[in-house]
Coordinates of C-alpha atoms in Angstrom, one line a residue:
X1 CA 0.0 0.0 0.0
X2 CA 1.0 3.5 -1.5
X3 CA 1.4 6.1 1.9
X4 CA 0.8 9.8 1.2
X5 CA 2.6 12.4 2.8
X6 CA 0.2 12.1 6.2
X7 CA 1.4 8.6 6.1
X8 CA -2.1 7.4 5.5
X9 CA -3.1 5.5 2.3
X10 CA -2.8 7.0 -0.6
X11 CA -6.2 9.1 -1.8
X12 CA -6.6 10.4 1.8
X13 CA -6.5 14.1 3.1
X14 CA -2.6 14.9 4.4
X15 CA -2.5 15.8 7.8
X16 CA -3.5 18.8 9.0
X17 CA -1.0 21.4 8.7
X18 CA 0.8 19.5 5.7
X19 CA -0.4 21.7 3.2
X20 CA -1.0 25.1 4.6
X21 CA 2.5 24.7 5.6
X22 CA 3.5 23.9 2.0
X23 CA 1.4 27.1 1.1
X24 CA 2.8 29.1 3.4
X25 CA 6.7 28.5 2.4
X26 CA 5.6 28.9 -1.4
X27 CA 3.9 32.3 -0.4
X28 CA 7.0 33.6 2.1
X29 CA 9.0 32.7 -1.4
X30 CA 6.8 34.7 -3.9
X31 CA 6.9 37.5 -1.6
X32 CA 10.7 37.6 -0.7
X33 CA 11.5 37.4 -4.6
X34 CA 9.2 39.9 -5.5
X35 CA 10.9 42.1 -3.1
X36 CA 13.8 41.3 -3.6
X37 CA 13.7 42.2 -7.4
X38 CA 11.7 45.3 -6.8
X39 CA 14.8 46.7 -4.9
X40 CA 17.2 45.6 -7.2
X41 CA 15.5 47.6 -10.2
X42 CA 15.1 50.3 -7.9
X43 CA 18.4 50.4 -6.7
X44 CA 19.2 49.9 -10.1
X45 CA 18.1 53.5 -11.5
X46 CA 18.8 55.2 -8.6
X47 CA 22.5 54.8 -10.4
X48 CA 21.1 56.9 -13.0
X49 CA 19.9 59.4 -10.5
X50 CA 23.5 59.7 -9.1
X51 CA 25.3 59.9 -12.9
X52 CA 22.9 62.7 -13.4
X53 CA 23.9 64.5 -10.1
X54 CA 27.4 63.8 -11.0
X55 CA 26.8 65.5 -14.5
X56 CA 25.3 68.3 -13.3
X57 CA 26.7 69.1 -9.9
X58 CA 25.0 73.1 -9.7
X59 CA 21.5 71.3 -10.7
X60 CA 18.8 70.8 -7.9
X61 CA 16.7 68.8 -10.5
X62 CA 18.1 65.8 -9.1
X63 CA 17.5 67.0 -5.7
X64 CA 14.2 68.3 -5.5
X65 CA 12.5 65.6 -8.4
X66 CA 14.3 62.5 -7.2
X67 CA 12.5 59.5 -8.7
X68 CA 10.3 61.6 -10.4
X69 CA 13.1 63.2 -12.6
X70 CA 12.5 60.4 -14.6
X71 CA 9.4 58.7 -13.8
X72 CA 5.9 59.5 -13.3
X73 CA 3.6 59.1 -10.6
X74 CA 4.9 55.7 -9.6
X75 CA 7.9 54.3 -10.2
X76 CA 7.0 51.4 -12.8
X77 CA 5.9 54.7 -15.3
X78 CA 8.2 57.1 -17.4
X79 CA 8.1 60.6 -17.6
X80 CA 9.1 62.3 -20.9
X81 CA 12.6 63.0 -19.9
X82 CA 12.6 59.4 -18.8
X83 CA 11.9 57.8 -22.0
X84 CA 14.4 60.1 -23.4
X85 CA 17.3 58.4 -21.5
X86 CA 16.2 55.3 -22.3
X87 CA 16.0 55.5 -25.6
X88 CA 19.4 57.2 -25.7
X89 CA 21.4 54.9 -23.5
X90 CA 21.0 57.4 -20.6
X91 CA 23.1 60.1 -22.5
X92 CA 22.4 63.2 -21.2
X93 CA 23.9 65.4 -23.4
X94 CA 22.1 63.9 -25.8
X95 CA 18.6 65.5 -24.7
X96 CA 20.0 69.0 -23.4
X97 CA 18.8 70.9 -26.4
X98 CA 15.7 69.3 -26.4
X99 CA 12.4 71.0 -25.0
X100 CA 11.6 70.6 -22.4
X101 CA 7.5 70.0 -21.5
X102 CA 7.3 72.3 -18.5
X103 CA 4.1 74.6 -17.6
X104 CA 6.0 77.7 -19.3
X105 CA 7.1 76.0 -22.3
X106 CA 9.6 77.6 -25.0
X107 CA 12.8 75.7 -22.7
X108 CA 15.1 72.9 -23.3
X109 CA 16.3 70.8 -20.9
X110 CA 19.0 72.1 -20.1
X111 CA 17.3 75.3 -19.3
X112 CA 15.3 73.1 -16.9
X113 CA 18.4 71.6 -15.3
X114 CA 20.0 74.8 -15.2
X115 CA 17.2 77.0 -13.8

């Protein structure tokens, strides 16, 4: 005769405990992985955030917008200036003379990072 993991015959219920435990360590792993990669990516950019600082040492863009420098509301969306950098290997100079979308208008970037 077959035994199941409660050590009763195959076809009955495990013992209590068997598989909330089982659930449990599945659910501890889900949730330490996804935290674990959510800090990574985070930690990640936040390299870009310090290039940018280094770039520009008399900007406070990088100060006062953080995160949001380059992303939107949340971190997992990209702001204009955001996509920019991606799309440009994270060359700066490359979207200086760009303009910039700001509530005044008629700027580049640099202006921004400058002002």
């Amino acid at each position: 005769m077959a035994l199941s993991p409660s050590n009763g015959p195959v076809g009955t219920p495990p013992a209590c405990g068997y598989r909330s435990t089982k659930r449990t360590i599945g659910t501890l792993m889900f949730a330490g992985s996804t935290l674990l990669l959510s800090a990574t990516s985070a930690h990640a950019f936040n390299g870009v955030l310090s290039n940018f600082n280094t770039a520009y040492p008399a900007s406070s863009s990088g100060t006062n917008a953080s995160c949001q420098l380059c992303h939107g509301s949340s971190t997992s969306t990209w702001n204009e200036y955001g996509w920019g950098l991606l799309q440009n290997g994270e060359n700066f100079a490359a979207l200086e003379n760009l303009n910039s979308i700001n509530i005044n208008g008629g700027t580049t970037n640099l202006d921004e990072i400058n002002a």
